[in-house]
mmCIF file of N, CA and C in Angstrom:
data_model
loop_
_atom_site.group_PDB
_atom_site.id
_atom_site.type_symbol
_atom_site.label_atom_id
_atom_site.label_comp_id
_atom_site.label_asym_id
_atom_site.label_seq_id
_atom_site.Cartn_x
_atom_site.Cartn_y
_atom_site.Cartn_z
ATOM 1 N N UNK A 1 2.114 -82.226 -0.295
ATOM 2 C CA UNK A 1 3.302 -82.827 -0.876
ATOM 3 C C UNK A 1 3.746 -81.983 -2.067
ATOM 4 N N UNK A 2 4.970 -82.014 -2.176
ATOM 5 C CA UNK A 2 5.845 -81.454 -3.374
ATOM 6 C C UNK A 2 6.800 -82.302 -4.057
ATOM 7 N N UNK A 3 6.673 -82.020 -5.339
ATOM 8 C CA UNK A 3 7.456 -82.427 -6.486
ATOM 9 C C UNK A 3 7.734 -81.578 -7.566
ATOM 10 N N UNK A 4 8.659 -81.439 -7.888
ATOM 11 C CA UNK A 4 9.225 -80.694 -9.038
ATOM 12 C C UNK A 4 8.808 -79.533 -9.252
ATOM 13 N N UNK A 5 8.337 -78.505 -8.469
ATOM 14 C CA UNK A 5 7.992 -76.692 -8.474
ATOM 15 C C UNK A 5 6.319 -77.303 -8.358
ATOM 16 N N UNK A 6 5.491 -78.213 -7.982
ATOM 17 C CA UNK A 6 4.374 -78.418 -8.256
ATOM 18 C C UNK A 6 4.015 -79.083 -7.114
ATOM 19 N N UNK A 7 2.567 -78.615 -6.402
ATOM 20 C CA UNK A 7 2.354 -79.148 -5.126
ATOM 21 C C UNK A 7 0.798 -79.765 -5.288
ATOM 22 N N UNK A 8 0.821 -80.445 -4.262
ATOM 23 C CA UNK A 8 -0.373 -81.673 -4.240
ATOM 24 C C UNK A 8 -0.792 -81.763 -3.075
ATOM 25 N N UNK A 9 -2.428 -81.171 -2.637
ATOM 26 C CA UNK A 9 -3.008 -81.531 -1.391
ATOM 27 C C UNK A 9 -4.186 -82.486 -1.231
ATOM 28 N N UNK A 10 -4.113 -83.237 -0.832
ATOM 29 C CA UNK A 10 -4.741 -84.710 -0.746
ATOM 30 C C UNK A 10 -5.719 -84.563 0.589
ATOM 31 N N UNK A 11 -6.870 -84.616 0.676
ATOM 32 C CA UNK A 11 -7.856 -84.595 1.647
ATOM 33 C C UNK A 11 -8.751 -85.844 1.214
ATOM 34 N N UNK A 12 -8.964 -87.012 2.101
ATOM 35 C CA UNK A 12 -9.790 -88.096 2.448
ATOM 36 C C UNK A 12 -10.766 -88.134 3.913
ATOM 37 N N UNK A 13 -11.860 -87.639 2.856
ATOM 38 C CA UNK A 13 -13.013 -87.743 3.850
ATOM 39 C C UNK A 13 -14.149 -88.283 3.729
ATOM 40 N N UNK A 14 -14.500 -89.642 4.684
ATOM 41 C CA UNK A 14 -15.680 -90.572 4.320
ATOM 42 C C UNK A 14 -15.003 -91.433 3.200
ATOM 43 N N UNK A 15 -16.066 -91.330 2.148
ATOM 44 C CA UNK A 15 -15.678 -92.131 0.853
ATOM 45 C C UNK A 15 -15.505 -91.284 -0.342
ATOM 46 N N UNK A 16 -14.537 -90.002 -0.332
ATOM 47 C CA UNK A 16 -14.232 -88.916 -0.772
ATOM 48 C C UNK A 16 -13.197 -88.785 -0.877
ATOM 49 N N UNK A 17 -12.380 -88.622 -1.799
ATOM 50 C CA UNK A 17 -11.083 -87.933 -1.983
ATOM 51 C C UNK A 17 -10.901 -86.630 -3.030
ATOM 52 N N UNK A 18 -10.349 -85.611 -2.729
ATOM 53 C CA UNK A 18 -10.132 -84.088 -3.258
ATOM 54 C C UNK A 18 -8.815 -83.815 -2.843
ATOM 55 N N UNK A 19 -8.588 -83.932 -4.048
ATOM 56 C CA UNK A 19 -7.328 -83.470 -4.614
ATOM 57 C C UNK A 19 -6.625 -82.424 -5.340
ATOM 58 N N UNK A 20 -6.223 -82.061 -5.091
ATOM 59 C CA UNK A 20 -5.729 -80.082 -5.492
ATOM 60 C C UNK A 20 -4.390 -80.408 -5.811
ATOM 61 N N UNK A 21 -4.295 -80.005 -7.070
ATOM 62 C CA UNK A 21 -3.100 -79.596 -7.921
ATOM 63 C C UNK A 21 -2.751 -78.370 -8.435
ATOM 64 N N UNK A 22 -1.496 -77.480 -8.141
ATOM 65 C CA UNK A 22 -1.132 -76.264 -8.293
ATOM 66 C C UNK A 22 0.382 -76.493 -9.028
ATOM 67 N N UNK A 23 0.608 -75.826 -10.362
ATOM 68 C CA UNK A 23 1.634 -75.921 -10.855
ATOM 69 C C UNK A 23 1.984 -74.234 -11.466
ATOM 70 N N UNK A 24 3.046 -74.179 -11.811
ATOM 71 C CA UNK A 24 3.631 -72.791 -12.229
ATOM 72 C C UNK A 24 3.043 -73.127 -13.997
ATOM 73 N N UNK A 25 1.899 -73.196 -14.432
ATOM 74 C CA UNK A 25 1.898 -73.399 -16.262
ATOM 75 C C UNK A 25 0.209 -72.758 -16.424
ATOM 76 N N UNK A 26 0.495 -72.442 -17.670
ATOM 77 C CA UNK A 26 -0.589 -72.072 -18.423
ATOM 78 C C UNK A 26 -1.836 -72.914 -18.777
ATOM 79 N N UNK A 27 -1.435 -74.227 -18.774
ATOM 80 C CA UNK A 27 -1.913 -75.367 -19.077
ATOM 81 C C UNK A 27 -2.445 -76.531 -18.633
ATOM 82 N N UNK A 28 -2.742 -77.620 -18.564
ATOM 83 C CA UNK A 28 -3.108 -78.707 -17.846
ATOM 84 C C UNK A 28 -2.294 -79.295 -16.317
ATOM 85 N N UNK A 29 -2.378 -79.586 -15.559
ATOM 86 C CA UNK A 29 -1.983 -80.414 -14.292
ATOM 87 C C UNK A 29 -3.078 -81.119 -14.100
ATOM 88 N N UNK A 30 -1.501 -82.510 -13.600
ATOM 89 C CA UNK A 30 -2.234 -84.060 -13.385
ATOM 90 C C UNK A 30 -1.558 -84.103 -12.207
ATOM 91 N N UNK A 31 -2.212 -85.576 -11.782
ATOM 92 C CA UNK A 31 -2.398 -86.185 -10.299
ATOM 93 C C UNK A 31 -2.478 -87.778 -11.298
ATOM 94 N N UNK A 32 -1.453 -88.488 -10.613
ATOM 95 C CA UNK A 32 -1.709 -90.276 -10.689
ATOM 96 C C UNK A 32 -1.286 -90.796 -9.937
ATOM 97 N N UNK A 33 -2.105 -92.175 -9.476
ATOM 98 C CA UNK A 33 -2.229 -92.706 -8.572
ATOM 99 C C UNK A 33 -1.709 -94.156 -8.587
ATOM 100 N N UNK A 34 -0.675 -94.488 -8.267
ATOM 101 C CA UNK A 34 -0.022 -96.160 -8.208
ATOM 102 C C UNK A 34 0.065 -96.651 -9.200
ATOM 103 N N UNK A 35 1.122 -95.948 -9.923
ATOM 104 C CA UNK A 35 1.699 -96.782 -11.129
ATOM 105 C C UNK A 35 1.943 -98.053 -10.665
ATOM 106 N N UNK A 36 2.166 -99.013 -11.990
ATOM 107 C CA UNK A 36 3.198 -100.304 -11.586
ATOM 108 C C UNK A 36 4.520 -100.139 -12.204
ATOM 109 N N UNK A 37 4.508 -99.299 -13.112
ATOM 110 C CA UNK A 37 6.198 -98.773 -13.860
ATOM 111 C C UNK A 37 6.081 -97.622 -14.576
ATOM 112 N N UNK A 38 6.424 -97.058 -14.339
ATOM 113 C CA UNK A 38 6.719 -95.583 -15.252
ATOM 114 C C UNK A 38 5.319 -94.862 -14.718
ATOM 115 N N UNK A 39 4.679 -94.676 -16.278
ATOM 116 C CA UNK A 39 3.005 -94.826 -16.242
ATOM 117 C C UNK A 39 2.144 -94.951 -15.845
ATOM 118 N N UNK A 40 2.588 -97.008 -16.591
ATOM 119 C CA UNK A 40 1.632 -97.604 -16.447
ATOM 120 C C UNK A 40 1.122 -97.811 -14.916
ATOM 121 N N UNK A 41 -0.448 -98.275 -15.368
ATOM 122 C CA UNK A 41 -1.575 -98.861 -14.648
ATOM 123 C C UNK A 41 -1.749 -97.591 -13.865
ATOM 124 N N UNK A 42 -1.391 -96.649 -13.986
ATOM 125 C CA UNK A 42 -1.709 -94.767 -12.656
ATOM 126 C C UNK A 42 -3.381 -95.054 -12.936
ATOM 127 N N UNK A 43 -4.019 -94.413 -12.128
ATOM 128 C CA UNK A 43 -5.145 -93.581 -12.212
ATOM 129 C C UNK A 43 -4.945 -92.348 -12.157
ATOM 130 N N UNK A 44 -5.482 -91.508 -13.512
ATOM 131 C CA UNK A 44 -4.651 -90.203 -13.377
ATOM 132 C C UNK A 44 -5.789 -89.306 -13.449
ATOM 133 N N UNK A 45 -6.055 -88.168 -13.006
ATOM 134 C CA UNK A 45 -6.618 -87.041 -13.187
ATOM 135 C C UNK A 45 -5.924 -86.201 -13.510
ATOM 136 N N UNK A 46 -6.905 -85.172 -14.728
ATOM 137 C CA UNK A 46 -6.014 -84.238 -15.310
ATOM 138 C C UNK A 46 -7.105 -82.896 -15.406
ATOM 139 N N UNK A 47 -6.635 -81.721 -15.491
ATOM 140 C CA UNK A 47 -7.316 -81.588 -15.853
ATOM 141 C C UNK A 47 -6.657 -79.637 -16.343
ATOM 142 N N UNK A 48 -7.462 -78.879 -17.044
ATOM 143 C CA UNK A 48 -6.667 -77.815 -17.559
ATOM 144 C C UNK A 48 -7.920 -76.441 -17.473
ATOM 145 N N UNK A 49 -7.456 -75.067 -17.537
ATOM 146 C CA UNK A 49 -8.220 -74.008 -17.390
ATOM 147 C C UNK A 49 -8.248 -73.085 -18.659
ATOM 148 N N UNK A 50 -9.296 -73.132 -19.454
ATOM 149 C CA UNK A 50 -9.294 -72.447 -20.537
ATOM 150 C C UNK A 50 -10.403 -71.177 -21.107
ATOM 151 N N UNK A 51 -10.135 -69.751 -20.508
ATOM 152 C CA UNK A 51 -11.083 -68.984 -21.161
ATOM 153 C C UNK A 51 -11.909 -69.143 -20.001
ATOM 154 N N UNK A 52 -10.959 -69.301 -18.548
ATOM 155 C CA UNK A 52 -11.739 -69.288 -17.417
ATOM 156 C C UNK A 52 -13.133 -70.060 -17.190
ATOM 157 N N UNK A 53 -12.599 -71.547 -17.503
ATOM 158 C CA UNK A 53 -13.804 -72.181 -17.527
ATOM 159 C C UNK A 53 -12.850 -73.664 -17.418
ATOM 160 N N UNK A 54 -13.310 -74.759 -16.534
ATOM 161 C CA UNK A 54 -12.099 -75.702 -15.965
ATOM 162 C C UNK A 54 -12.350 -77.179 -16.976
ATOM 163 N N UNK A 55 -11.609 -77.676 -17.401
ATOM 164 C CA UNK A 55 -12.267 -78.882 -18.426
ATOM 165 C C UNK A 55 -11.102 -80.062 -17.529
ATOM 166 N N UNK A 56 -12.340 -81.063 -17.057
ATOM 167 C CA UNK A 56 -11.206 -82.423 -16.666
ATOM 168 C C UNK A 56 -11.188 -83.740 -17.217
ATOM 169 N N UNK A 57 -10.410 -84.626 -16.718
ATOM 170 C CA UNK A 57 -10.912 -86.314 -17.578
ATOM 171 C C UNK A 57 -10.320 -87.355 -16.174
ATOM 172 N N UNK A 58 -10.970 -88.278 -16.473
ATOM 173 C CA UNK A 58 -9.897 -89.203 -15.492
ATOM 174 C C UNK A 58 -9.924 -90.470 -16.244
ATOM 175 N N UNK A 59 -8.418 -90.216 -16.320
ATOM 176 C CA UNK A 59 -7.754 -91.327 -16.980
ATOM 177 C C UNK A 59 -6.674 -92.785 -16.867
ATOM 178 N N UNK A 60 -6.699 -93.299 -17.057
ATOM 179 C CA UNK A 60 -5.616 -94.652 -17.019
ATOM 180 C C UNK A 60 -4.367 -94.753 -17.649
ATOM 181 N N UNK A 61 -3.297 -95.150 -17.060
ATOM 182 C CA UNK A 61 -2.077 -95.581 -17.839
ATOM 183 C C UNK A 61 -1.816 -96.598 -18.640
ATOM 184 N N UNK A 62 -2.074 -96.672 -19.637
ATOM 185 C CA UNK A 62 -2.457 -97.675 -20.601
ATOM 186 C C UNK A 62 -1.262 -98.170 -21.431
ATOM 187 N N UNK A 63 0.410 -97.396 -20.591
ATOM 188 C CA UNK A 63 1.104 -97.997 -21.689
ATOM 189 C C UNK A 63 2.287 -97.456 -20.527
ATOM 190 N N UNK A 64 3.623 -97.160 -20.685
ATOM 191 C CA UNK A 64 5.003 -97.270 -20.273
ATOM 192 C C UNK A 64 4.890 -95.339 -19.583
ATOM 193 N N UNK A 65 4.676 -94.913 -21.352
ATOM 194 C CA UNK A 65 4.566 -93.665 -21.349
ATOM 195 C C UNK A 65 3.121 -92.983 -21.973
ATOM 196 N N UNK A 66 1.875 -93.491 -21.367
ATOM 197 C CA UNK A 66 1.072 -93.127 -21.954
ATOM 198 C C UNK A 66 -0.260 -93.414 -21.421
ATOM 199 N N UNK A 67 -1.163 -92.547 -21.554
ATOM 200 C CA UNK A 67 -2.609 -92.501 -20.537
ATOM 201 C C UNK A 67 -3.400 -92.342 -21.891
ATOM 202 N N UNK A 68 -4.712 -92.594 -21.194
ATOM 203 C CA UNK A 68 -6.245 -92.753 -22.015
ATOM 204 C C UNK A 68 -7.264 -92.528 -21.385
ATOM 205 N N UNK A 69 -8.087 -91.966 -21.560
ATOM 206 C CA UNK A 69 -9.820 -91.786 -20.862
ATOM 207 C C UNK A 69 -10.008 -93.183 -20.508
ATOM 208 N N UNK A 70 -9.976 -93.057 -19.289
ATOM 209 C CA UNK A 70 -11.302 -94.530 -18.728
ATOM 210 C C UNK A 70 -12.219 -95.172 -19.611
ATOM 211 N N UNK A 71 -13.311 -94.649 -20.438
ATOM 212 C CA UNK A 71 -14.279 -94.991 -20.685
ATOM 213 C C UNK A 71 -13.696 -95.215 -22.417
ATOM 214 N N UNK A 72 -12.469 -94.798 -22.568
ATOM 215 C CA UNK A 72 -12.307 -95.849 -23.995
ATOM 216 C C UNK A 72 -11.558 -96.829 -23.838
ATOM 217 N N UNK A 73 -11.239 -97.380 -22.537
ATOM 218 C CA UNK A 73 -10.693 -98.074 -21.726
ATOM 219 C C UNK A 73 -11.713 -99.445 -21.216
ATOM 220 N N UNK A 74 -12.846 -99.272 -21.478
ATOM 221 C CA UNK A 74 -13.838 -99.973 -20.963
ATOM 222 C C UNK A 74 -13.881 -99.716 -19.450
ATOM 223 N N UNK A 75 -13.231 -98.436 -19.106
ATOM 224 C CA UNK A 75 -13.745 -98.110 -17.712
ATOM 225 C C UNK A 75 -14.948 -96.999 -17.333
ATOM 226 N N UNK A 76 -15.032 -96.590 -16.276
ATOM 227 C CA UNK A 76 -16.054 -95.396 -16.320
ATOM 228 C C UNK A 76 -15.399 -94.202 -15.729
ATOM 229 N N UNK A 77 -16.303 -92.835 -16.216
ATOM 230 C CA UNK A 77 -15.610 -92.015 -15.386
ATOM 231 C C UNK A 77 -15.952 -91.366 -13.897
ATOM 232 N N UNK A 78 -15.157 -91.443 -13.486
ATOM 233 C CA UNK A 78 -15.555 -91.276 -11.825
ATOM 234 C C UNK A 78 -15.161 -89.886 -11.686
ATOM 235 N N UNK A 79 -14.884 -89.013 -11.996
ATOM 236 C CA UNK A 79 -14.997 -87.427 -11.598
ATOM 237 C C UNK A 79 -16.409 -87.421 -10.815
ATOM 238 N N UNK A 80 -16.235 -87.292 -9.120
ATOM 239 C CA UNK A 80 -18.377 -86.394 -8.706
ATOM 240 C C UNK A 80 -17.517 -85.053 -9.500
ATOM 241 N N UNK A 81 -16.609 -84.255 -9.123
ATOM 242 C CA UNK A 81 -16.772 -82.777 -9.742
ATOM 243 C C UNK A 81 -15.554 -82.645 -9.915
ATOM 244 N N UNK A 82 -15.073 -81.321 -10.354
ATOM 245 C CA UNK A 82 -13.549 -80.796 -10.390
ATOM 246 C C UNK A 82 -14.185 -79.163 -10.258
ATOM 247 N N UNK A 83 -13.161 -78.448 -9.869
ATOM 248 C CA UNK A 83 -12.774 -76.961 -10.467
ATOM 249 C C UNK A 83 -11.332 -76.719 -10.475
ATOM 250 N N UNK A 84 -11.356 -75.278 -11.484
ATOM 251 C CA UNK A 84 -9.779 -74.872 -11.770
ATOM 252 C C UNK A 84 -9.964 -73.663 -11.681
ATOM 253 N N UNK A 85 -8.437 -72.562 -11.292
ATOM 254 C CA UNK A 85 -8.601 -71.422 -11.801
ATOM 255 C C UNK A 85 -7.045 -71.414 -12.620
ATOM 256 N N UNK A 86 -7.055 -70.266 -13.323
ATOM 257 C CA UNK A 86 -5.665 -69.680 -13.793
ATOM 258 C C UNK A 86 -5.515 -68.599 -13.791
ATOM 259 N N UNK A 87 -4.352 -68.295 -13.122
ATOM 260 C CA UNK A 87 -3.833 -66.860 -12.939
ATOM 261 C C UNK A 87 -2.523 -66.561 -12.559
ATOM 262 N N UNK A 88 -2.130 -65.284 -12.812
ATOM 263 C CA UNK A 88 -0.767 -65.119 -12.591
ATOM 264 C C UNK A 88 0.339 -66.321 -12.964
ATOM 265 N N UNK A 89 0.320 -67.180 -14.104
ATOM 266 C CA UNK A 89 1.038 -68.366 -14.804
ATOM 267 C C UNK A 89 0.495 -69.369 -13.953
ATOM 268 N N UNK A 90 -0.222 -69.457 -13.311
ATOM 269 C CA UNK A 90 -0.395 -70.697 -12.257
ATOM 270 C C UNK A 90 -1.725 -71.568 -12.450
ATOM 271 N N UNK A 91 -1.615 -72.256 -12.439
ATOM 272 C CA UNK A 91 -3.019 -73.180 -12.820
ATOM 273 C C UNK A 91 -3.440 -74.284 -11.408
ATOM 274 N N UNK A 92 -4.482 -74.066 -10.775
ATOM 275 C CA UNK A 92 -4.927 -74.594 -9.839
ATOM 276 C C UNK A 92 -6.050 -75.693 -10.296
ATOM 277 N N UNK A 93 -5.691 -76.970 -10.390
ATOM 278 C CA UNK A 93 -7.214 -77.610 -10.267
ATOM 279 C C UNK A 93 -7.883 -78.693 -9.115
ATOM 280 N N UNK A 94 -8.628 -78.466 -8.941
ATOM 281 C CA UNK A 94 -9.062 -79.459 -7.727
ATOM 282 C C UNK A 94 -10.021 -80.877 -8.106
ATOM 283 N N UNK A 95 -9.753 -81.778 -7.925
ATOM 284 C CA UNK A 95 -10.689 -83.051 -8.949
ATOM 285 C C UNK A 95 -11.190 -83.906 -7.468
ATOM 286 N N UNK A 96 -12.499 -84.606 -7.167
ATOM 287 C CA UNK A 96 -13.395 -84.853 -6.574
ATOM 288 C C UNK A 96 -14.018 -86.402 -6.622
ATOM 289 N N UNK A 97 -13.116 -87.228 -5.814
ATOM 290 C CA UNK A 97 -13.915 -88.493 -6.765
ATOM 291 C C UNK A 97 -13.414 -90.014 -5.563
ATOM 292 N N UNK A 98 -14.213 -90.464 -5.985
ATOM 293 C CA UNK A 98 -14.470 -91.703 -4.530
ATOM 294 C C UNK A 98 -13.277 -92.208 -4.352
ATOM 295 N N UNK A 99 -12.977 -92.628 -3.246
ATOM 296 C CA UNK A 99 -11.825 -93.384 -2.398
ATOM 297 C C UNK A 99 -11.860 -94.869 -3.246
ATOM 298 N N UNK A 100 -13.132 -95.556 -3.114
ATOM 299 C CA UNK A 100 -13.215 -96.590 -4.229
ATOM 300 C C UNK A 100 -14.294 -96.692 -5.404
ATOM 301 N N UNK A 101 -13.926 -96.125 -6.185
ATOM 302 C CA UNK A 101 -15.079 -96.526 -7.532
ATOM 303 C C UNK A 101 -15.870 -97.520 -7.851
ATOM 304 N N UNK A 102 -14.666 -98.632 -7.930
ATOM 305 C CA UNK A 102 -14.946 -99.857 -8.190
ATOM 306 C C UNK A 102 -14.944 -100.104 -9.835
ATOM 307 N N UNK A 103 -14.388 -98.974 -10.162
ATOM 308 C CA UNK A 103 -13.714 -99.377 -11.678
ATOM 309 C C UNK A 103 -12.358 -99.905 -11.638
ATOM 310 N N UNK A 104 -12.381 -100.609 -12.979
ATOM 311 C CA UNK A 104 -10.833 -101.576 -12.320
ATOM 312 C C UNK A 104 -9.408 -100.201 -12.989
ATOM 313 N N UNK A 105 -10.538 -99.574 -13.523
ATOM 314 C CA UNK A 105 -8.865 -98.288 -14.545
ATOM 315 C C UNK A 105 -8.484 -97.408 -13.156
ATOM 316 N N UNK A 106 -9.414 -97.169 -12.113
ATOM 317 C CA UNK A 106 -9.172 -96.664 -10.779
ATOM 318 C C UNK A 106 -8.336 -97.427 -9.540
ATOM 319 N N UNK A 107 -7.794 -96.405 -8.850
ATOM 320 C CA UNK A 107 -6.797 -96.685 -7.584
ATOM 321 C C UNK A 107 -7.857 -96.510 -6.432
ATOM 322 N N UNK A 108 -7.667 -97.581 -5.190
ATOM 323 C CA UNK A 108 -8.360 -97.452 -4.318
ATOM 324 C C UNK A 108 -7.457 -96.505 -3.268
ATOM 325 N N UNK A 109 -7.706 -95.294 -2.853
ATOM 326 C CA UNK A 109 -6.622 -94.671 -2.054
ATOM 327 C C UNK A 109 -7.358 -95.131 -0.353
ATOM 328 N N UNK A 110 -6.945 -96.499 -0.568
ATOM 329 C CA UNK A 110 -7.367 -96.454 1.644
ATOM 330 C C UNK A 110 -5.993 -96.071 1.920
ATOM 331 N N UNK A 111 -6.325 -96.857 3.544
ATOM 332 C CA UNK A 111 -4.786 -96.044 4.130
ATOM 333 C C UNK A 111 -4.060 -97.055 3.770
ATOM 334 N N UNK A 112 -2.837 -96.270 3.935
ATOM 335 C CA UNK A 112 -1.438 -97.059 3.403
ATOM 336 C C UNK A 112 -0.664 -95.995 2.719
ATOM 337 N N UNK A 113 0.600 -96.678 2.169
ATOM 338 C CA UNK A 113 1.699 -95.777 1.123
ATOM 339 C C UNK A 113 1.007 -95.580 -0.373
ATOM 340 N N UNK A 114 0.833 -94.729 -0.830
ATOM 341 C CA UNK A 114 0.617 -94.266 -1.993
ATOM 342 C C UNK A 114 1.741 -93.938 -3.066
ATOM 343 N N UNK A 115 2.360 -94.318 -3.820
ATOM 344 C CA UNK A 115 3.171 -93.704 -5.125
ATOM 345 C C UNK A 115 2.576 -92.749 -5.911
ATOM 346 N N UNK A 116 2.771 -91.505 -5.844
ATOM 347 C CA UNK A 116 1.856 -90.504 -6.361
ATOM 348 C C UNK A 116 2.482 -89.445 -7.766
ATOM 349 N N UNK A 117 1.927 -89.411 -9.043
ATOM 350 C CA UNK A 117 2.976 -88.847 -10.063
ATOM 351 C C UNK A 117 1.842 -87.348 -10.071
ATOM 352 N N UNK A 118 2.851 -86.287 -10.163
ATOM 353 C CA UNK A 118 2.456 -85.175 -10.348
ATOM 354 C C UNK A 118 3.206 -84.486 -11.980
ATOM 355 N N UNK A 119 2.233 -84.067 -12.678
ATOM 356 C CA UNK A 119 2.784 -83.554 -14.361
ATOM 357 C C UNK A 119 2.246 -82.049 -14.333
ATOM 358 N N UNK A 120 2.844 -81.508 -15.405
ATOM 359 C CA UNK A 120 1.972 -80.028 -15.879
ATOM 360 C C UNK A 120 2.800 -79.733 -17.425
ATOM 361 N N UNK A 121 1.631 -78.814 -17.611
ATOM 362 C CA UNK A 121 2.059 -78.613 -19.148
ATOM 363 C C UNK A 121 1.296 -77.325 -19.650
ATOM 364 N N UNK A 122 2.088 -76.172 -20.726
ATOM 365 C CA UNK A 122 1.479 -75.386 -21.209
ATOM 366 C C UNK A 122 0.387 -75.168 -22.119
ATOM 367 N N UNK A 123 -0.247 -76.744 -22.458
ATOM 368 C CA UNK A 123 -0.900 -77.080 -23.231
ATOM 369 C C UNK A 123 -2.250 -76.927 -22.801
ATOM 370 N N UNK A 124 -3.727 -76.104 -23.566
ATOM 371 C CA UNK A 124 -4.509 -76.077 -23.078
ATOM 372 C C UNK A 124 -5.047 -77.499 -23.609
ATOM 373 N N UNK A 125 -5.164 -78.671 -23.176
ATOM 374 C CA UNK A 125 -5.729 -80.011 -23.677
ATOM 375 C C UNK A 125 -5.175 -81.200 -23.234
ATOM 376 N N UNK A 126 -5.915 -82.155 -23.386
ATOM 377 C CA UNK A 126 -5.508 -83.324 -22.151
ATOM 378 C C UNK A 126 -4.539 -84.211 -23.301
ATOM 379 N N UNK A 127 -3.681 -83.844 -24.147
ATOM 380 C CA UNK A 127 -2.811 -84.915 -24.672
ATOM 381 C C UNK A 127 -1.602 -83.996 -24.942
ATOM 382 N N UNK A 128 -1.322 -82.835 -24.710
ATOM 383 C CA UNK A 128 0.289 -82.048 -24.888
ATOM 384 C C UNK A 128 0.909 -83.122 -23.950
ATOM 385 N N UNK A 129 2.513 -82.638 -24.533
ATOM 386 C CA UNK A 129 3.270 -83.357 -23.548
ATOM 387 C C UNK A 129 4.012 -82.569 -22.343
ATOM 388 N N UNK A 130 4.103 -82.984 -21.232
ATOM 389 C CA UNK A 130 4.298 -82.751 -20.048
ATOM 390 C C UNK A 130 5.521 -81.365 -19.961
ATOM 391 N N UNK A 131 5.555 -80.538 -19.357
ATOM 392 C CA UNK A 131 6.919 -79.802 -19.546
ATOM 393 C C UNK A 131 7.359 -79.963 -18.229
ATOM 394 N N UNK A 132 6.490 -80.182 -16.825
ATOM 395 C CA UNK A 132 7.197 -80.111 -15.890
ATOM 396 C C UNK A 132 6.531 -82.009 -15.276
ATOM 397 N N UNK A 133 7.352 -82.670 -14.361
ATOM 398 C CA UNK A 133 7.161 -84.114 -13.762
ATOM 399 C C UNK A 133 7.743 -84.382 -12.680
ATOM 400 N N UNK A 134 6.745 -84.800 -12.015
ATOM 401 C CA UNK A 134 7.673 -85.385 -10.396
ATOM 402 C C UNK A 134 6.856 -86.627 -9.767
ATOM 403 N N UNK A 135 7.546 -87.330 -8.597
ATOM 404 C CA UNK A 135 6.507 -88.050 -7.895
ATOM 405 C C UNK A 135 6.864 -87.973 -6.342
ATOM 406 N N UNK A 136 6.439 -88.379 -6.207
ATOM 407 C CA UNK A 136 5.847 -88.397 -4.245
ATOM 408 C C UNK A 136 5.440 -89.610 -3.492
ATOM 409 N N UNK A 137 6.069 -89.577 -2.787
ATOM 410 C CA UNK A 137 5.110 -91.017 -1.765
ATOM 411 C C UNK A 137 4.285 -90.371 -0.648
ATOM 412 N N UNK A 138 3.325 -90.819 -0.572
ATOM 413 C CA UNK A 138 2.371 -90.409 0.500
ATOM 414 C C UNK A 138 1.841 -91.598 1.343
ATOM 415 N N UNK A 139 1.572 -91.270 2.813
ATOM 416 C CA UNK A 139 0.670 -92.155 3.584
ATOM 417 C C UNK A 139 -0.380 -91.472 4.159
ATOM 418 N N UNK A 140 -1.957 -92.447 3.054
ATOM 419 C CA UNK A 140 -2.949 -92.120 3.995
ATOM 420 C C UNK A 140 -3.328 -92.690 4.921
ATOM 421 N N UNK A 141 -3.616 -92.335 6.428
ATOM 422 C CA UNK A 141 -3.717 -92.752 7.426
ATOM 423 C C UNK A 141 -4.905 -93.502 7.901
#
């Protein structure tokens, strides 16, 4: 899927979901999962490439225009893994993490329509603000 110069490949396998985010920036790209408005309530993964070494978080929409770490959320974090690379302006990250957690700051992706928000930003760190934004509907099958 594509949104706004920024693409999103979604693979569900077993009780696994890997997710790959590729944007044109120097900086962080996110992935969120079923807002209820704007934002809020996403399950978002983010994550950014710095000094060739990949740093991620997975986070919640905790406000209109605004996300937070899970776990200061009273949620947990469900990353099993991530990797990133950066090169040539492009920042690739891939984030790794169960279909259902069973944290309530998490989206259960079974099958069905998904509302999916894709962000990026030149910022090496998980709170710059966004320079590029889009969203997507998806069905997992």
């Amino acid at each position: 899927a594509e949104a706004a110069g920024m693409k999103l490949t979604l693979v569900v396998a077993g009780d696994r979901v890997e997710a790959t985010v590729e944007a044109p920036v120097t900086g962080w790209v996110a992935v969120g999962f079923n807002p209820s408005s704007r934002m809020k309530d996403a399950d978002y993964k983010i994550g950014y490439v710095k000094d060739g070494a990949a740093f991620a978080r997975d986070d919640y929409g905790n406000g209109l225009v605004s996300h937070a770490e899970d776990t200061r959320l009273g949620g947990t974090s469900d990353l099993i893994s991530f990797s990133g690379t950066e090169s040539d302006g492009r920042t690739v990250m891939t984030f790794v993490f169960p279909v259902n957690s069973g944290d309530s700051k998490d989206s259960v992706l079974g099958p069905g329509r998904h509302k999916v928000l894709l962000a990026a930003s030149n910022a090496d760190n998980f709170t710059g603000i966004h320079r590029m934004r889009g969203s997507v509907d998806i069905t997992i099958p």
